[in-house]
Short mmCIF file of C-alpha atoms in Angstrom, two decimals:
data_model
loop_
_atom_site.label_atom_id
_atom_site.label_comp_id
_atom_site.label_asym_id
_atom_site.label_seq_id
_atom_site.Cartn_x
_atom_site.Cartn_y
_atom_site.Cartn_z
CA UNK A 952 5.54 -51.65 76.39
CA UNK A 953 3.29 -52.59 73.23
CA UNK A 954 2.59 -49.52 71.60
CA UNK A 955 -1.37 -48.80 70.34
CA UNK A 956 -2.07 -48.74 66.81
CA UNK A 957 -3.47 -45.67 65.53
CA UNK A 958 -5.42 -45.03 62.54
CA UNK A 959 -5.25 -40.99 61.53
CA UNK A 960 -7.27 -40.22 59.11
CA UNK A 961 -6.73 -36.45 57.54
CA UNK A 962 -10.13 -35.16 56.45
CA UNK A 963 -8.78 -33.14 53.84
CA UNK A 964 -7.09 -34.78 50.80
CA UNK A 965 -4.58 -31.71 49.85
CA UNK A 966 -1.18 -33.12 49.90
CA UNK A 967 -0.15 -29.95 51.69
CA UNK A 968 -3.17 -29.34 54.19
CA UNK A 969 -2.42 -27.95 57.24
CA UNK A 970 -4.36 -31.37 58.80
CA UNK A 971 -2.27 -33.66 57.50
CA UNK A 972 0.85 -31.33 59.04
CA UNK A 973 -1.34 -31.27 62.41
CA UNK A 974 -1.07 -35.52 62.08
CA UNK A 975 2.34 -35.62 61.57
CA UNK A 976 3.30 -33.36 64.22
CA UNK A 977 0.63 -36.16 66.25
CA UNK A 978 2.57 -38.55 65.12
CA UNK A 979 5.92 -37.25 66.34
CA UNK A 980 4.50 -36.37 69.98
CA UNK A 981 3.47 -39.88 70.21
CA UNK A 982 5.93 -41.77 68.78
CA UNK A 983 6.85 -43.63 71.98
CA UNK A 984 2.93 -44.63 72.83
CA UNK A 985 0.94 -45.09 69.67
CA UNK A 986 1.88 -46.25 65.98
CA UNK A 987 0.24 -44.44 63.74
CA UNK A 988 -0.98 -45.40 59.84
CA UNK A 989 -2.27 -42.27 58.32
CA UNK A 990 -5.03 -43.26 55.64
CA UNK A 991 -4.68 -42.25 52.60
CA UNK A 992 -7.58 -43.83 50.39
CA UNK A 993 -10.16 -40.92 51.32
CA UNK A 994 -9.51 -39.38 47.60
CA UNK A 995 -10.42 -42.91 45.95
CA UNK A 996 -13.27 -44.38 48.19
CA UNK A 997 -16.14 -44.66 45.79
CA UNK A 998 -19.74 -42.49 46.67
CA UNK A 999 -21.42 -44.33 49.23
CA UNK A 1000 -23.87 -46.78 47.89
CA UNK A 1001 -25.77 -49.20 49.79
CA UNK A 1002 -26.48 -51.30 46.84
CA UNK A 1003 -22.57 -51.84 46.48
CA UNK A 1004 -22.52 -52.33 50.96
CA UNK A 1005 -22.75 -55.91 50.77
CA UNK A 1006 -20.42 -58.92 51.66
CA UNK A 1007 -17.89 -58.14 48.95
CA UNK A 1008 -18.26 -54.33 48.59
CA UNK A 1009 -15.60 -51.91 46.52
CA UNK A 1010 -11.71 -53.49 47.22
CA UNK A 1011 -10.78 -50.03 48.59
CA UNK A 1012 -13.86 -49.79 51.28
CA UNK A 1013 -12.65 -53.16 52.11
CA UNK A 1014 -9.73 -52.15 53.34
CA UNK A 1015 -10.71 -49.31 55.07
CA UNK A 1016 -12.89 -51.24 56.57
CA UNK A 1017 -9.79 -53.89 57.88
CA UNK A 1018 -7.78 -51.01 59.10
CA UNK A 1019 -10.34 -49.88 61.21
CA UNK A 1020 -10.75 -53.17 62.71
CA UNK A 1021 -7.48 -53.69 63.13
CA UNK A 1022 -6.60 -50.83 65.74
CA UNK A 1023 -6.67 -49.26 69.23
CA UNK A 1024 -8.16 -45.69 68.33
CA UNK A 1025 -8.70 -43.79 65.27
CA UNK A 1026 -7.59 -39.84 65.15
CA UNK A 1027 -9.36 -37.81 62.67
CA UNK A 1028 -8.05 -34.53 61.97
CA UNK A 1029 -9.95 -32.21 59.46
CA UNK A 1030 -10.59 -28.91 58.15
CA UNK A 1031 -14.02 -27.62 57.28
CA UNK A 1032 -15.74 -27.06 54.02
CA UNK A 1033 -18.36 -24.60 53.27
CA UNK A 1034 -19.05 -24.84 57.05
CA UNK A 1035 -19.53 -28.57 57.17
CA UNK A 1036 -17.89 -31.99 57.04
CA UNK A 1037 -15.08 -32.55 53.62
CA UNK A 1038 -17.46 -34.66 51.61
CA UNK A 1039 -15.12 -37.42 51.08
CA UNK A 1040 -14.86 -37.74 54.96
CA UNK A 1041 -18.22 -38.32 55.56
CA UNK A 1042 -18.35 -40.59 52.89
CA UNK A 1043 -15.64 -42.39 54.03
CA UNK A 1044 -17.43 -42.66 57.33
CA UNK A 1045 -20.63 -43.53 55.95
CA UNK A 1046 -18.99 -46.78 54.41
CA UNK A 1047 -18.96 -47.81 57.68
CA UNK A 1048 -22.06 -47.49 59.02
CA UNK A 1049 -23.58 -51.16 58.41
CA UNK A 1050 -20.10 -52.46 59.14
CA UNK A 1051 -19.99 -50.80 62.57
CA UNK A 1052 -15.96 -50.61 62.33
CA UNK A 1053 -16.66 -47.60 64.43
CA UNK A 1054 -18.67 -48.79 67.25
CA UNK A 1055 -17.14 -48.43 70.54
CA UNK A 1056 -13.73 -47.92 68.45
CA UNK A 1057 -12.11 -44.64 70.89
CA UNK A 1058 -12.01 -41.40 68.77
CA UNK A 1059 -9.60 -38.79 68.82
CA UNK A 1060 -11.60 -35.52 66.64
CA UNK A 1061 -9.76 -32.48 66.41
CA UNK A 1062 -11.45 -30.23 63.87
CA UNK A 1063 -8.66 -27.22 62.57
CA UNK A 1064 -9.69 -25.05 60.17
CA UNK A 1065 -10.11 -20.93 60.16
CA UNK A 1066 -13.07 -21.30 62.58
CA UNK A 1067 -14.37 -25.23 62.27
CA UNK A 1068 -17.47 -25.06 64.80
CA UNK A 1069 -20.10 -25.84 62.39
CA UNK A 1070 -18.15 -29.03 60.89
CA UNK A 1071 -17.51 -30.51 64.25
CA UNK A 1072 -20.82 -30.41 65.57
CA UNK A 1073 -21.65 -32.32 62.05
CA UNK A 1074 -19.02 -34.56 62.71
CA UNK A 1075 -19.41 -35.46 66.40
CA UNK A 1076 -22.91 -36.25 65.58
CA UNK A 1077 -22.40 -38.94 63.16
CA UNK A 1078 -19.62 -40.48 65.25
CA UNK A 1079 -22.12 -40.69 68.85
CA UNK A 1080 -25.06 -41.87 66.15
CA UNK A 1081 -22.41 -44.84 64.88
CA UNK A 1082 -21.73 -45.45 68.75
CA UNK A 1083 -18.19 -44.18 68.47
CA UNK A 1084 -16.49 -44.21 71.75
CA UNK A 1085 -15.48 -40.13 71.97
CA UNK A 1086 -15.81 -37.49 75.21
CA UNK A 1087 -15.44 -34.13 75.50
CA UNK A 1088 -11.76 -34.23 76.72
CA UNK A 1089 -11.04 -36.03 73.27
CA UNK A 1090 -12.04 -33.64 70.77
CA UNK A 1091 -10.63 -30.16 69.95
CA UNK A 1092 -11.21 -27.12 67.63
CA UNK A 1093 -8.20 -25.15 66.39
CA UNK A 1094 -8.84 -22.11 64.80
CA UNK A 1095 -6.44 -20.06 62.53
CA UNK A 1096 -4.78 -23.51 62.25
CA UNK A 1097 -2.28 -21.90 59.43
CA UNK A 1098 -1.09 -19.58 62.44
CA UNK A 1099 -0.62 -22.60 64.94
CA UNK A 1100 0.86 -25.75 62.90
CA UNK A 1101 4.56 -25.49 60.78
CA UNK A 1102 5.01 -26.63 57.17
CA UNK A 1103 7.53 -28.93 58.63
CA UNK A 1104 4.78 -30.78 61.01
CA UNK A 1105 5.47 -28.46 64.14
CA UNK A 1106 2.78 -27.09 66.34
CA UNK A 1107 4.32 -23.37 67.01
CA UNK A 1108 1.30 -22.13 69.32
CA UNK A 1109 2.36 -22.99 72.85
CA UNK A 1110 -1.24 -23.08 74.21
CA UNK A 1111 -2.45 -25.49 70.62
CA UNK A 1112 0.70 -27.51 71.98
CA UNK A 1113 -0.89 -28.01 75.57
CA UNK A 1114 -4.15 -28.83 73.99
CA UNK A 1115 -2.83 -31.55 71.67
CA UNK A 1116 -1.06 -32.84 73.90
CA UNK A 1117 -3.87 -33.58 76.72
CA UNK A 1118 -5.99 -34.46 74.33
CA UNK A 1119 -3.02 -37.08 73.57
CA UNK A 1120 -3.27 -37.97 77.06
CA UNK A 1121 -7.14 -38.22 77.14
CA UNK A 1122 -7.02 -40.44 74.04
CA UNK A 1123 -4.30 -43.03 75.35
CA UNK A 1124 -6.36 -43.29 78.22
CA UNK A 1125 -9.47 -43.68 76.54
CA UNK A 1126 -7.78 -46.58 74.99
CA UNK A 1127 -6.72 -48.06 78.22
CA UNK A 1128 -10.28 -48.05 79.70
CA UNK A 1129 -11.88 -49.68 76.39
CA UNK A 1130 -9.43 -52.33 76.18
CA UNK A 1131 -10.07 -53.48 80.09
CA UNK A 1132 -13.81 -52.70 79.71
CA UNK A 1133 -15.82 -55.31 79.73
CA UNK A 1134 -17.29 -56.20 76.22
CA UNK A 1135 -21.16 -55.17 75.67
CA UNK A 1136 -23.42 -57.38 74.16
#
């Protein structure tokens, strides 16, 4: 069995956030369905401009741009900021917009942070407005996500487990449908 290519992007750029160890631990649930490149250009994507979103825009939106293309599905895990959306995700996201990398791309959101409500409402706006394909039984909220997700990329919270991993489920077949859907014009 082919597995689906994943692109997991980690909405915080800390080397030690508690996202990216949520991705990893993703990333070892899954390792028999879905491979899985974690991004790691959010730090470096330039400020959004749209006089600089043209036909040969910055070399680094480019290939954002080409990885998102390029895949099944696109997990984004992130924490929130001030009660909002990290600044370089949305950014990053906003790139995209003209683009339309995410349009009917399936999205996995999981927003874990010490609450996180307020962020991914934000978030799961601007993905339906870009005509992302996400439902309800693909996104998730972890709270206290220090309390619930290792330093060494574990998830210790026996209920967080079970709701990674049906989200997990939801999200593979999410993937499934999209692929034998028939295209929209």
């Amino acid at each position: 069995m082919t597995k689906k290519k994943i692109l997991a992007i980690c909405g915080s750029t800390r080397k030690t956030s508690s996202n990216l160890n949520l991705i990893n631990a993703i990333v070892d649930l899954t390792k028999e369905k879905f491979d899985v490149t974690i991004f790691n250009g959010l730090a470096v994507i330039p400020h959004f401009n749209p006089d600089l979103d043209n036909e040969t825009p910055p070399e680094i939106v480019d290939s954002f741009r080409k990885q998102l293309k390029e895949v099944d599905g696109i997990l984004i895990c992130t924490p929130e900021y001030a009660m909002g959306v990290p600044g370089t995700l949305k950014n990053a996201i906003d790139w995209t917009v003209s683009s339309c990398e995410f349009s009917h791309k399936p999205v996995a959101l999981i927003t874990a942070s010490s609450l996180g409500e307020n962020a991914h409402e934000s978030l799961l706006m601007t993905l339906k407005i870009i005509e992302s394909n996400i439902t309800e039984q693909t996104q998730l909220i972890i709270s206290y996500v220090k309390t619930k997700v290792s330093r060494d990329n574990k998830i210790t919270d026996n209920p967080t487990l079970e709701q990674v991993s049906s989200l997990i489920n939801s999200f593979d077949e999410l993937i499934n449908e999209t692929k034998t859907a028939p295209i929209q014009g």
